[in-house]
JSON list of C-alpha atoms in Angstrom, two decimals:
[
{"chain": "A", "resi": 1, "resn": "UNK", "atom": "CA", "xyz": [26.54, 26.46, -34.71]},
{"chain": "A", "resi": 2, "resn": "UNK", "atom": "CA", "xyz": [26.53, 23.73, -32.05]},
{"chain": "A", "resi": 3, "resn": "UNK", "atom": "CA", "xyz": [23.19, 23.16, -30.36]},
{"chain": "A", "resi": 4, "resn": "UNK", "atom": "CA", "xyz": [22.81, 23.16, -26.58]},
{"chain": "A", "resi": 5, "resn": "UNK", "atom": "CA", "xyz": [22.02, 19.45, -26.73]},
{"chain": "A", "resi": 6, "resn": "UNK", "atom": "CA", "xyz": [25.16, 18.79, -28.79]},
{"chain": "A", "resi": 7, "resn": "UNK", "atom": "CA", "xyz": [27.23, 20.80, -26.36]},
{"chain": "A", "resi": 8, "resn": "UNK", "atom": "CA", "xyz": [25.94, 18.77, -23.40]},
{"chain": "A", "resi": 9, "resn": "UNK", "atom": "CA", "xyz": [26.54, 15.55, -25.31]},
{"chain": "A", "resi": 10, "resn": "UNK", "atom": "CA", "xyz": [30.13, 16.55, -26.11]},
{"chain": "A", "resi": 11, "resn": "UNK", "atom": "CA", "xyz": [30.73, 17.60, -22.52]},
{"chain": "A", "resi": 12, "resn": "UNK", "atom": "CA", "xyz": [29.33, 14.28, -21.26]},
{"chain": "A", "resi": 13, "resn": "UNK", "atom": "CA", "xyz": [31.55, 12.27, -23.62]},
{"chain": "A", "resi": 14, "resn": "UNK", "atom": "CA", "xyz": [34.58, 14.30, -22.55]},
{"chain": "A", "resi": 15, "resn": "UNK", "atom": "CA", "xyz": [33.88, 13.75, -18.84]},
{"chain": "A", "resi": 16, "resn": "UNK", "atom": "CA", "xyz": [33.36, 10.01, -19.37]},
{"chain": "A", "resi": 17, "resn": "UNK", "atom": "CA", "xyz": [36.62, 9.79, -21.35]},
{"chain": "A", "resi": 18, "resn": "UNK", "atom": "CA", "xyz": [38.57, 11.61, -18.62]},
{"chain": "A", "resi": 19, "resn": "UNK", "atom": "CA", "xyz": [37.07, 9.38, -15.92]},
{"chain": "A", "resi": 20, "resn": "UNK", "atom": "CA", "xyz": [37.87, 6.28, -17.97]},
{"chain": "A", "resi": 21, "resn": "UNK", "atom": "CA", "xyz": [41.52, 7.38, -18.22]},
{"chain": "A", "resi": 22, "resn": "UNK", "atom": "CA", "xyz": [41.69, 8.06, -14.47]},
{"chain": "A", "resi": 23, "resn": "UNK", "atom": "CA", "xyz": [40.08, 4.71, -13.62]},
{"chain": "A", "resi": 24, "resn": "UNK", "atom": "CA", "xyz": [42.28, 2.88, -16.11]},
{"chain": "A", "resi": 25, "resn": "UNK", "atom": "CA", "xyz": [45.49, 4.32, -14.68]},
{"chain": "A", "resi": 26, "resn": "UNK", "atom": "CA", "xyz": [44.65, 4.33, -10.96]},
{"chain": "A", "resi": 27, "resn": "UNK", "atom": "CA", "xyz": [43.49, 1.26, -9.05]},
{"chain": "A", "resi": 28, "resn": "UNK", "atom": "CA", "xyz": [40.88, 2.50, -6.52]},
{"chain": "A", "resi": 29, "resn": "UNK", "atom": "CA", "xyz": [41.95, -0.18, -4.04]},
{"chain": "A", "resi": 30, "resn": "UNK", "atom": "CA", "xyz": [45.48, 1.29, -3.96]},
{"chain": "A", "resi": 31, "resn": "UNK", "atom": "CA", "xyz": [44.97, 5.06, -4.25]},
{"chain": "A", "resi": 32, "resn": "UNK", "atom": "CA", "xyz": [43.31, 7.34, -1.70]},
{"chain": "A", "resi": 33, "resn": "UNK", "atom": "CA", "xyz": [42.12, 9.59, -4.53]},
{"chain": "A", "resi": 34, "resn": "UNK", "atom": "CA", "xyz": [38.77, 7.83, -4.70]},
{"chain": "A", "resi": 35, "resn": "UNK", "atom": "CA", "xyz": [35.96, 8.44, -2.19]},
{"chain": "A", "resi": 36, "resn": "UNK", "atom": "CA", "xyz": [35.02, 5.69, 0.23]},
{"chain": "A", "resi": 37, "resn": "UNK", "atom": "CA", "xyz": [31.40, 4.62, 0.52]},
{"chain": "A", "resi": 38, "resn": "UNK", "atom": "CA", "xyz": [29.79, 6.65, 3.33]},
{"chain": "A", "resi": 39, "resn": "UNK", "atom": "CA", "xyz": [27.06, 4.03, 3.83]},
{"chain": "A", "resi": 40, "resn": "UNK", "atom": "CA", "xyz": [29.63, 1.25, 4.30]},
{"chain": "A", "resi": 41, "resn": "UNK", "atom": "CA", "xyz": [31.79, 3.49, 6.52]},
{"chain": "A", "resi": 42, "resn": "UNK", "atom": "CA", "xyz": [28.84, 4.23, 8.82]},
{"chain": "A", "resi": 43, "resn": "UNK", "atom": "CA", "xyz": [27.10, 0.85, 8.88]},
{"chain": "A", "resi": 44, "resn": "UNK", "atom": "CA", "xyz": [29.54, -1.82, 7.74]},
{"chain": "A", "resi": 45, "resn": "UNK", "atom": "CA", "xyz": [26.94, -2.93, 5.16]},
{"chain": "A", "resi": 46, "resn": "UNK", "atom": "CA", "xyz": [27.32, -2.83, 1.38]},
{"chain": "A", "resi": 47, "resn": "UNK", "atom": "CA", "xyz": [25.20, -0.34, -0.56]},
{"chain": "A", "resi": 48, "resn": "UNK", "atom": "CA", "xyz": [24.17, -1.17, -4.16]},
{"chain": "A", "resi": 49, "resn": "UNK", "atom": "CA", "xyz": [27.16, 0.81, -5.44]},
{"chain": "A", "resi": 50, "resn": "UNK", "atom": "CA", "xyz": [29.83, -0.63, -3.17]},
{"chain": "A", "resi": 51, "resn": "UNK", "atom": "CA", "xyz": [32.67, -2.04, -5.22]},
{"chain": "A", "resi": 52, "resn": "UNK", "atom": "CA", "xyz": [31.69, -0.08, -8.35]},
{"chain": "A", "resi": 53, "resn": "UNK", "atom": "CA", "xyz": [34.94, 1.85, -8.59]},
{"chain": "A", "resi": 54, "resn": "UNK", "atom": "CA", "xyz": [37.01, -1.31, -8.32]},
{"chain": "A", "resi": 55, "resn": "UNK", "atom": "CA", "xyz": [34.65, -3.03, -10.78]},
{"chain": "A", "resi": 56, "resn": "UNK", "atom": "CA", "xyz": [35.11, -0.22, -13.32]},
{"chain": "A", "resi": 57, "resn": "UNK", "atom": "CA", "xyz": [38.90, -0.43, -12.93]},
{"chain": "A", "resi": 58, "resn": "UNK", "atom": "CA", "xyz": [38.78, -4.18, -13.58]},
{"chain": "A", "resi": 59, "resn": "UNK", "atom": "CA", "xyz": [36.38, -3.84, -16.52]},
{"chain": "A", "resi": 60, "resn": "UNK", "atom": "CA", "xyz": [38.71, -1.34, -18.16]},
{"chain": "A", "resi": 61, "resn": "UNK", "atom": "CA", "xyz": [41.49, -3.92, -17.80]},
{"chain": "A", "resi": 62, "resn": "UNK", "atom": "CA", "xyz": [39.35, -6.75, -19.22]},
{"chain": "A", "resi": 63, "resn": "UNK", "atom": "CA", "xyz": [38.92, -8.56, -15.88]},
{"chain": "A", "resi": 64, "resn": "UNK", "atom": "CA", "xyz": [35.19, -9.21, -16.12]},
{"chain": "A", "resi": 65, "resn": "UNK", "atom": "CA", "xyz": [35.16, -11.96, -13.50]},
{"chain": "A", "resi": 66, "resn": "UNK", "atom": "CA", "xyz": [36.94, -9.78, -10.92]},
{"chain": "A", "resi": 67, "resn": "UNK", "atom": "CA", "xyz": [34.66, -6.84, -11.79]},
{"chain": "A", "resi": 68, "resn": "UNK", "atom": "CA", "xyz": [31.62, -9.08, -11.16]},
{"chain": "A", "resi": 69, "resn": "UNK", "atom": "CA", "xyz": [33.10, -10.08, -7.80]},
{"chain": "A", "resi": 70, "resn": "UNK", "atom": "CA", "xyz": [33.14, -6.41, -6.79]},
{"chain": "A", "resi": 71, "resn": "UNK", "atom": "CA", "xyz": [29.70, -5.41, -8.13]},
{"chain": "A", "resi": 72, "resn": "UNK", "atom": "CA", "xyz": [27.69, -7.94, -10.11]},
{"chain": "A", "resi": 73, "resn": "UNK", "atom": "CA", "xyz": [24.76, -5.57, -10.68]},
{"chain": "A", "resi": 74, "resn": "UNK", "atom": "CA", "xyz": [27.03, -3.02, -12.36]},
{"chain": "A", "resi": 75, "resn": "UNK", "atom": "CA", "xyz": [28.48, -5.65, -14.69]},
{"chain": "A", "resi": 76, "resn": "UNK", "atom": "CA", "xyz": [25.04, -7.08, -15.55]},
{"chain": "A", "resi": 77, "resn": "UNK", "atom": "CA", "xyz": [23.65, -3.61, -16.27]},
{"chain": "A", "resi": 78, "resn": "UNK", "atom": "CA", "xyz": [26.35, -2.77, -18.84]},
{"chain": "A", "resi": 79, "resn": "UNK", "atom": "CA", "xyz": [24.64, -4.34, -21.90]},
{"chain": "A", "resi": 80, "resn": "UNK", "atom": "CA", "xyz": [21.46, -2.36, -21.18]},
{"chain": "A", "resi": 81, "resn": "UNK", "atom": "CA", "xyz": [23.48, 0.83, -20.69]},
{"chain": "A", "resi": 82, "resn": "UNK", "atom": "CA", "xyz": [25.38, 0.16, -23.91]},
{"chain": "A", "resi": 83, "resn": "UNK", "atom": "CA", "xyz": [22.13, -0.19, -25.87]},
{"chain": "A", "resi": 84, "resn": "UNK", "atom": "CA", "xyz": [20.77, 2.99, -24.27]},
{"chain": "A", "resi": 85, "resn": "UNK", "atom": "CA", "xyz": [23.90, 4.99, -25.17]},
{"chain": "A", "resi": 86, "resn": "UNK", "atom": "CA", "xyz": [23.88, 3.53, -28.69]},
{"chain": "A", "resi": 87, "resn": "UNK", "atom": "CA", "xyz": [20.42, 5.01, -29.17]},
{"chain": "A", "resi": 88, "resn": "UNK", "atom": "CA", "xyz": [21.53, 8.33, -27.64]},
{"chain": "A", "resi": 89, "resn": "UNK", "atom": "CA", "xyz": [24.51, 8.53, -30.00]},
{"chain": "A", "resi": 90, "resn": "UNK", "atom": "CA", "xyz": [22.38, 7.51, -32.99]},
{"chain": "A", "resi": 91, "resn": "UNK", "atom": "CA", "xyz": [19.85, 10.23, -32.05]},
{"chain": "A", "resi": 92, "resn": "UNK", "atom": "CA", "xyz": [22.62, 12.82, -31.79]},
{"chain": "A", "resi": 93, "resn": "UNK", "atom": "CA", "xyz": [24.13, 11.87, -35.15]},
{"chain": "A", "resi": 94, "resn": "UNK", "atom": "CA", "xyz": [20.80, 11.74, -36.99]},
{"chain": "A", "resi": 95, "resn": "UNK", "atom": "CA", "xyz": [19.44, 14.72, -35.04]},
{"chain": "A", "resi": 96, "resn": "UNK", "atom": "CA", "xyz": [16.15, 13.00, -34.34]},
{"chain": "A", "resi": 97, "resn": "UNK", "atom": "CA", "xyz": [14.77, 11.40, -31.22]},
{"chain": "A", "resi": 98, "resn": "UNK", "atom": "CA", "xyz": [15.26, 7.63, -31.47]},
{"chain": "A", "resi": 99, "resn": "UNK", "atom": "CA", "xyz": [14.46, 5.63, -28.34]},
{"chain": "A", "resi": 100, "resn": "UNK", "atom": "CA", "xyz": [14.26, 2.04, -27.23]},
{"chain": "A", "resi": 101, "resn": "UNK", "atom": "CA", "xyz": [10.64, 2.07, -26.04]},
{"chain": "A", "resi": 102, "resn": "UNK", "atom": "CA", "xyz": [11.19, -0.46, -23.26]},
{"chain": "A", "resi": 103, "resn": "UNK", "atom": "CA", "xyz": [13.57, 1.95, -21.50]},
{"chain": "A", "resi": 104, "resn": "UNK", "atom": "CA", "xyz": [10.90, 4.65, -21.42]},
{"chain": "A", "resi": 105, "resn": "UNK", "atom": "CA", "xyz": [8.01, 2.46, -20.29]},
{"chain": "A", "resi": 106, "resn": "UNK", "atom": "CA", "xyz": [6.36, 3.78, -17.08]},
{"chain": "A", "resi": 107, "resn": "UNK", "atom": "CA", "xyz": [7.20, 0.53, -15.24]},
{"chain": "A", "resi": 108, "resn": "UNK", "atom": "CA", "xyz": [10.93, 0.61, -16.11]},
{"chain": "A", "resi": 109, "resn": "UNK", "atom": "CA", "xyz": [12.03, 2.92, -13.24]},
{"chain": "A", "resi": 110, "resn": "UNK", "atom": "CA", "xyz": [9.97, 0.88, -10.76]},
{"chain": "A", "resi": 111, "resn": "UNK", "atom": "CA", "xyz": [11.52, -2.38, -11.95]},
{"chain": "A", "resi": 112, "resn": "UNK", "atom": "CA", "xyz": [15.03, -0.91, -11.81]},
{"chain": "A", "resi": 113, "resn": "UNK", "atom": "CA", "xyz": [14.36, 0.41, -8.29]},
{"chain": "A", "resi": 114, "resn": "UNK", "atom": "CA", "xyz": [13.08, -3.02, -7.17]},
{"chain": "A", "resi": 115, "resn": "UNK", "atom": "CA", "xyz": [16.12, -4.80, -8.64]},
{"chain": "A", "resi": 116, "resn": "UNK", "atom": "CA", "xyz": [18.50, -2.36, -6.91]},
{"chain": "A", "resi": 117, "resn": "UNK", "atom": "CA", "xyz": [16.75, -2.76, -3.52]},
{"chain": "A", "resi": 118, "resn": "UNK", "atom": "CA", "xyz": [16.70, -6.57, -3.83]},
{"chain": "A", "resi": 119, "resn": "UNK", "atom": "CA", "xyz": [20.40, -6.54, -4.76]},
{"chain": "A", "resi": 120, "resn": "UNK", "atom": "CA", "xyz": [21.13, -4.22, -1.81]},
{"chain": "A", "resi": 121, "resn": "UNK", "atom": "CA", "xyz": [19.41, -6.56, 0.64]},
{"chain": "A", "resi": 122, "resn": "UNK", "atom": "CA", "xyz": [20.74, -9.78, -0.89]},
{"chain": "A", "resi": 123, "resn": "UNK", "atom": "CA", "xyz": [24.40, -8.68, -0.89]},
{"chain": "A", "resi": 124, "resn": "UNK", "atom": "CA", "xyz": [24.21, -8.09, 2.87]},
{"chain": "A", "resi": 125, "resn": "UNK", "atom": "CA", "xyz": [22.84, -11.52, 3.78]},
{"chain": "A", "resi": 126, "resn": "UNK", "atom": "CA", "xyz": [25.79, -13.29, 5.46]},
{"chain": "A", "resi": 127, "resn": "UNK", "atom": "CA", "xyz": [25.10, -16.73, 3.98]},
{"chain": "A", "resi": 128, "resn": "UNK", "atom": "CA", "xyz": [25.94, -18.47, 0.74]},
{"chain": "A", "resi": 129, "resn": "UNK", "atom": "CA", "xyz": [25.10, -17.83, -2.07]},
{"chain": "A", "resi": 130, "resn": "UNK", "atom": "CA", "xyz": [24.29, -14.23, -1.08]},
{"chain": "A", "resi": 131, "resn": "UNK", "atom": "CA", "xyz": [27.72, -13.61, 0.47]},
{"chain": "A", "resi": 132, "resn": "UNK", "atom": "CA", "xyz": [29.20, -13.83, -3.05]},
{"chain": "A", "resi": 133, "resn": "UNK", "atom": "CA", "xyz": [27.40, -10.57, -3.86]},
{"chain": "A", "resi": 134, "resn": "UNK", "atom": "CA", "xyz": [29.31, -8.60, -1.20]},
{"chain": "A", "resi": 135, "resn": "UNK", "atom": "CA", "xyz": [31.90, -6.11, -2.45]},
{"chain": "A", "resi": 136, "resn": "UNK", "atom": "CA", "xyz": [34.78, -7.78, -0.58]},
{"chain": "A", "resi": 137, "resn": "UNK", "atom": "CA", "xyz": [35.95, -4.69, 1.26]}
]
């Protein structure tokens, strides 16, 4: 019998695989299928996630430099996310809770929040080198 945790894990993997196929096949800059950023639409400023869809499309096609041009924070966060998911998969396979302690430290969410806010502010400063962080709408 499949556990509830295993069911959620399988569902999550399936959703990620479907999204990866959609993003691989459809360039968000060319198709209206993808939602536009409401923050950018209302203010004209980049949010921390602006450019993420185009970055994912480029990452799936091996264009790391172009992906970084769209959203550098997303690209830089991928190794940490990969390590986190490695531990999640290892935990699911071994059926025991295995965690990278640094990710569960009480300061980790505060540090991540600070990095995201600093990135958000920096990518909207209209001067070099900060202008390179903008999502190039």
